[in-house]
Amino acid sequence: MVGAFQGSGVVVTGAGGGIGAVLARRFAAEGARVVVNDLDAERAERVAAEVGGIAVPGDASAVVDEARDALGGAVDVYCANAGVAFGGGDADAPLDETGWATSWEVNVMAHVRAAHALLPAWLERGSGRFVATVSAAGLLTMIGAAPYAVTKHGALAFAEWLSLTYRHRGVKVHAICPQGVRTDMLAATGSAGDLVLQPTAIEPDAVADALLKGIGEDRFLILPHPEVAAYYQARAGDPDRWLTGMNRIQQQWEETR
């Protein structure tokens, strides 16, 4: 796919490191003009300098207008990659900005706000591409991380809705749903991540490979861990059996805490 995005205006949020930085590098290598967004301005500027892109630091929920201006008026691909995971949390995790509130704002509402800003122009011209970095937790769940698991379900649901509503009008939507990826976020998952995610964790480059392959095949659901498809089918086919199996993992985790 070398040059597949030649001249395209691409925005990647949360691109100061991890998956986002790799996506910025990969789109730049494909010939795109890349806006690198991150809350950490220094990290955003460093990655932008590396890829010959434009740093637009700040809140991912409000980046579209400034990014569009930086690209000369048009965003062709928007990667809603920024996300948060607060090192776990049960259902009684804090409701404020240290838990549920920020998880909802970043993992779901930032996607909603971006789409709200992008769709008028995309629908008028009949093209646009929205890439949501979700997680296998959005298809399945994650032990010990209620805010993360629930909001990632929300991110997937919103991506599905965008796709079914606007695909006939030229808007392409992709949801990337990896399990463990070797990033700072994985390191912050603690013992639950060590048990469930670390054994099969992949590098961020593998996520970018899967995304570009999925875009080339025009697929909505992109699974860098192919085994997730079977887990998802098992969950849908026999929810009680699947929940019993997950509960066993929960009990195993509780014994190690």
Short mmCIF file of C-alpha atoms in Angstrom, two decimals:
data_model
loop_
_atom_site.label_atom_id
_atom_site.label_comp_id
_atom_site.label_asym_id
_atom_site.label_seq_id
_atom_site.Cartn_x
_atom_site.Cartn_y
_atom_site.Cartn_z
CA MET A 1 0.00 0.00 0.00
CA VAL A 2 2.97 2.32 -0.41
CA GLY A 3 1.59 5.69 -1.42
CA ALA A 4 -2.03 4.67 -0.85
CA PHE A 5 -2.65 7.86 1.12
CA GLN A 6 -0.48 10.15 -0.97
CA GLY A 7 -1.52 13.72 -0.26
CA SER A 8 -4.33 12.73 2.13
CA GLY A 9 -4.91 14.81 5.25
CA VAL A 10 -4.72 12.48 8.24
CA VAL A 11 -5.29 13.28 11.91
CA VAL A 12 -4.10 10.92 14.65
CA THR A 13 -5.09 11.68 18.24
CA GLY A 14 -3.09 10.34 21.16
CA ALA A 15 -0.13 10.15 18.78
CA GLY A 16 2.63 11.14 21.19
CA GLY A 17 3.50 7.48 21.73
CA GLY A 18 2.29 3.92 21.50
CA ILE A 19 -0.19 2.95 18.78
CA GLY A 20 -0.85 6.57 17.82
CA ALA A 21 2.79 7.35 17.11
CA VAL A 22 3.12 4.24 14.97
CA LEU A 23 -0.03 5.16 13.02
CA ALA A 24 1.36 8.65 12.41
CA ARG A 25 4.61 7.17 11.10
CA ARG A 26 2.81 4.65 8.90
CA PHE A 27 0.43 7.15 7.31
CA ALA A 28 3.33 9.54 6.70
CA ALA A 29 5.23 6.71 5.02
CA GLU A 30 2.19 6.23 2.78
CA GLY A 31 2.50 9.84 1.63
CA ALA A 32 -0.08 11.44 3.90
CA ARG A 33 0.10 14.87 5.46
CA VAL A 34 -0.24 14.02 9.15
CA VAL A 35 -1.52 16.05 12.08
CA VAL A 36 -0.11 14.67 15.31
CA ASN A 37 -2.33 15.34 18.34
CA ASP A 38 -1.53 14.61 21.96
CA LEU A 39 -2.22 16.23 25.31
CA ASP A 40 1.54 16.32 25.83
CA ALA A 41 2.70 19.07 23.48
CA GLU A 42 6.37 18.05 23.65
CA ARG A 43 5.60 14.48 22.63
CA ALA A 44 3.30 15.63 19.83
CA GLU A 45 5.95 17.97 18.47
CA ARG A 46 8.62 15.27 18.65
CA VAL A 47 6.58 12.77 16.62
CA ALA A 48 5.47 15.46 14.16
CA ALA A 49 9.08 16.45 13.56
CA GLU A 50 10.01 12.82 13.00
CA VAL A 51 7.30 12.22 10.38
CA GLY A 52 7.33 15.64 8.74
CA GLY A 53 3.88 16.31 10.12
CA ILE A 54 2.15 19.09 12.02
CA ALA A 55 1.77 19.06 15.80
CA VAL A 56 -1.63 20.14 17.09
CA PRO A 57 -1.47 19.43 20.81
CA GLY A 58 -4.45 19.58 23.13
CA ASP A 59 -7.66 17.83 24.03
CA ALA A 60 -8.64 15.23 21.44
CA SER A 61 -12.28 16.23 21.90
CA ALA A 62 -11.68 19.62 20.29
CA VAL A 63 -8.93 19.10 17.74
CA VAL A 64 -10.86 18.88 14.46
CA ASP A 65 -11.15 22.56 13.55
CA GLU A 66 -7.51 23.36 14.25
CA ALA A 67 -6.36 20.19 12.50
CA ARG A 68 -8.49 21.00 9.46
CA ASP A 69 -6.94 24.46 9.26
CA ALA A 70 -3.45 22.98 9.62
CA LEU A 71 -4.16 20.66 6.69
CA GLY A 72 -5.38 23.45 4.47
CA GLY A 73 -9.10 22.86 4.83
CA ALA A 74 -9.79 19.12 4.63
CA VAL A 75 -9.43 16.04 6.84
CA ASP A 76 -9.55 12.83 4.81
CA VAL A 77 -8.78 10.30 7.56
CA TYR A 78 -9.44 10.78 11.26
CA CYS A 79 -7.88 8.29 13.69
CA ALA A 80 -9.69 8.53 17.02
CA ASN A 81 -6.87 6.85 18.88
CA ALA A 82 -6.61 8.74 22.18
CA GLY A 83 -7.80 6.64 25.12
CA VAL A 84 -7.46 6.26 28.86
CA ALA A 85 -7.35 3.33 31.26
CA PHE A 86 -7.01 4.05 34.94
CA GLY A 87 -5.08 0.98 36.00
CA GLY A 88 -8.26 -0.98 36.62
CA GLY A 89 -11.35 -0.21 38.64
CA ASP A 90 -14.41 -2.16 39.67
CA ALA A 91 -17.98 -0.92 39.30
CA ASP A 92 -17.39 1.30 42.33
CA ALA A 93 -14.50 3.13 40.62
CA PRO A 94 -14.60 6.90 41.23
CA LEU A 95 -17.31 8.71 39.31
CA ASP A 96 -15.19 11.82 38.80
CA GLU A 97 -12.28 12.65 36.51
CA THR A 98 -10.16 9.90 38.07
CA GLY A 99 -12.45 7.18 36.79
CA TRP A 100 -15.80 7.00 35.03
CA ALA A 101 -16.15 10.63 33.94
CA THR A 102 -12.85 10.91 32.09
CA SER A 103 -13.15 7.39 30.68
CA TRP A 104 -16.49 8.33 29.16
CA GLU A 105 -15.27 11.68 27.85
CA VAL A 106 -12.08 10.38 26.24
CA ASN A 107 -13.04 6.87 25.15
CA VAL A 108 -16.51 7.71 23.81
CA MET A 109 -17.45 11.38 23.66
CA ALA A 110 -14.21 12.44 21.96
CA HIS A 111 -15.25 10.16 19.08
CA VAL A 112 -18.76 11.60 19.06
CA ARG A 113 -17.50 15.19 19.04
CA ALA A 114 -15.01 14.46 16.26
CA ALA A 115 -17.70 12.87 14.10
CA HIS A 116 -20.01 15.82 14.78
CA ALA A 117 -17.33 18.16 13.44
CA LEU A 118 -16.26 15.99 10.51
CA LEU A 119 -19.49 14.66 9.06
CA PRO A 120 -20.93 17.78 7.41
CA ALA A 121 -17.93 18.16 5.09
CA TRP A 122 -17.59 14.41 4.51
CA LEU A 123 -21.23 14.01 3.59
CA GLU A 124 -21.15 17.03 1.32
CA ARG A 125 -18.20 15.69 -0.67
CA GLY A 126 -19.18 12.00 -0.36
CA SER A 127 -16.00 10.68 1.25
CA GLY A 128 -14.19 10.42 4.57
CA ARG A 129 -12.61 7.76 6.75
CA PHE A 130 -13.05 7.39 10.53
CA VAL A 131 -10.71 5.00 12.36
CA ALA A 132 -11.60 4.18 15.96
CA THR A 133 -8.99 2.56 18.17
CA VAL A 134 -11.30 0.52 20.36
CA SER A 135 -9.98 -2.66 22.03
CA ALA A 136 -10.92 -6.31 22.29
CA ALA A 137 -12.44 -5.14 25.59
CA GLY A 138 -15.12 -3.46 23.47
CA LEU A 139 -16.05 -6.81 21.92
CA LEU A 140 -15.51 -8.92 25.01
CA THR A 141 -14.68 -7.25 28.34
CA MET A 142 -11.75 -6.87 30.72
CA ILE A 143 -11.53 -8.06 34.30
CA GLY A 144 -10.83 -5.43 36.95
CA ALA A 145 -11.46 -2.51 34.59
CA ALA A 146 -15.13 -1.57 34.56
CA PRO A 147 -14.78 2.03 33.25
CA TYR A 148 -12.44 0.90 30.47
CA ALA A 149 -14.48 -2.13 29.40
CA VAL A 150 -17.80 -0.31 29.45
CA THR A 151 -16.60 2.77 27.56
CA LYS A 152 -14.82 0.69 24.96
CA HIS A 153 -18.14 -1.07 24.33
CA GLY A 154 -19.54 2.41 23.80
CA ALA A 155 -16.78 3.33 21.36
CA LEU A 156 -17.46 0.21 19.32
CA ALA A 157 -21.20 0.84 19.34
CA PHE A 158 -20.70 4.37 18.06
CA ALA A 159 -18.34 3.19 15.29
CA GLU A 160 -20.90 0.57 14.25
CA TRP A 161 -23.62 3.21 14.15
CA LEU A 162 -21.50 5.53 12.01
CA SER A 163 -20.77 2.73 9.58
CA LEU A 164 -24.33 1.50 9.14
CA THR A 165 -25.70 5.04 8.87
CA TYR A 166 -23.26 6.63 6.43
CA ARG A 167 -21.49 3.91 4.42
CA HIS A 168 -23.79 4.45 1.41
CA ARG A 169 -22.79 8.13 1.50
CA GLY A 170 -19.07 7.47 1.17
CA VAL A 171 -17.99 7.46 4.83
CA LYS A 172 -15.71 4.53 5.66
CA VAL A 173 -15.43 3.42 9.30
CA HIS A 174 -12.94 1.00 10.85
CA ALA A 175 -12.78 -0.27 14.43
CA ILE A 176 -9.42 -1.64 15.58
CA CYS A 177 -9.86 -4.11 18.45
CA PRO A 178 -6.53 -5.52 19.67
CA GLN A 179 -5.95 -7.34 22.93
CA GLY A 180 -2.69 -6.49 24.69
CA VAL A 181 -0.34 -4.10 22.91
CA ARG A 182 3.08 -3.32 24.37
CA THR A 183 2.52 0.31 25.31
CA ASP A 184 2.51 2.40 28.48
CA MET A 185 -1.23 1.71 28.78
CA LEU A 186 -0.61 -2.04 28.97
CA ALA A 187 2.01 -1.52 31.66
CA ALA A 188 -0.58 0.42 33.68
CA THR A 189 -3.07 -2.46 33.73
CA GLY A 190 -1.22 -4.12 36.61
CA SER A 191 -1.80 -7.70 37.66
CA ALA A 192 -5.00 -8.08 35.61
CA GLY A 193 -3.11 -7.16 32.46
CA ASP A 194 -0.25 -9.46 33.43
CA LEU A 195 -2.72 -12.35 33.65
CA VAL A 196 -4.94 -11.69 30.64
CA LEU A 197 -3.06 -9.48 28.18
CA GLN A 198 0.70 -9.85 28.54
CA PRO A 199 0.99 -13.47 27.33
CA THR A 200 -0.23 -12.59 23.82
CA ALA A 201 0.76 -8.91 23.69
CA ILE A 202 1.92 -7.56 20.33
CA GLU A 203 3.93 -4.54 19.25
CA PRO A 204 2.17 -1.36 18.05
CA ASP A 205 3.60 -1.96 14.57
CA ALA A 206 1.45 -5.10 14.31
CA VAL A 207 -1.64 -2.98 14.98
CA ALA A 208 -0.68 -0.60 12.17
CA ASP A 209 -0.07 -3.57 9.84
CA ALA A 210 -3.53 -4.92 10.63
CA LEU A 211 -5.16 -1.53 10.10
CA LEU A 212 -3.64 -0.94 6.68
CA LYS A 213 -4.52 -4.48 5.63
CA GLY A 214 -8.09 -3.98 6.88
CA ILE A 215 -8.40 -0.66 5.06
CA GLY A 216 -7.15 -2.30 1.87
CA GLU A 217 -9.83 -4.99 2.27
CA ASP A 218 -12.48 -2.40 3.21
CA ARG A 219 -13.27 -4.16 6.51
CA PHE A 220 -15.05 -2.52 9.44
CA LEU A 221 -13.79 -4.79 12.21
CA ILE A 222 -10.02 -5.10 12.38
CA LEU A 223 -8.59 -7.74 14.74
CA PRO A 224 -4.81 -7.63 15.19
CA HIS A 225 -5.30 -10.72 17.40
CA PRO A 226 -7.28 -13.01 15.03
CA GLU A 227 -8.30 -15.31 17.89
CA VAL A 228 -10.59 -12.57 19.19
CA ALA A 229 -13.08 -13.48 16.43
CA ALA A 230 -13.56 -16.93 17.96
CA TYR A 231 -13.93 -15.46 21.45
CA TYR A 232 -16.55 -13.04 20.15
CA GLN A 233 -18.47 -15.85 18.46
CA ALA A 234 -18.35 -17.95 21.64
CA ARG A 235 -19.64 -15.01 23.67
CA ALA A 236 -22.57 -14.49 21.31
CA GLY A 237 -23.34 -18.20 20.91
CA ASP A 238 -23.51 -19.07 24.61
CA PRO A 239 -23.31 -15.99 26.85
CA ASP A 240 -23.71 -17.91 30.11
CA ARG A 241 -20.91 -20.32 29.30
CA TRP A 242 -18.68 -17.45 28.26
CA LEU A 243 -19.46 -15.46 31.44
CA THR A 244 -18.74 -18.54 33.55
CA GLY A 245 -15.36 -18.86 31.88
CA MET A 246 -14.59 -15.19 32.43
CA ASN A 247 -15.64 -15.51 36.04
CA ARG A 248 -13.08 -18.29 36.47
CA ILE A 249 -10.43 -15.89 35.22
CA GLN A 250 -11.75 -13.28 37.66
CA GLN A 251 -11.42 -15.76 40.54
CA GLN A 252 -7.92 -16.70 39.41
CA TRP A 253 -6.97 -13.03 39.40
CA GLU A 254 -8.47 -12.46 42.85
CA GLU A 255 -6.33 -15.30 44.23
CA THR A 256 -3.16 -13.52 43.06
CA ARG A 257 -4.04 -10.04 44.41
#
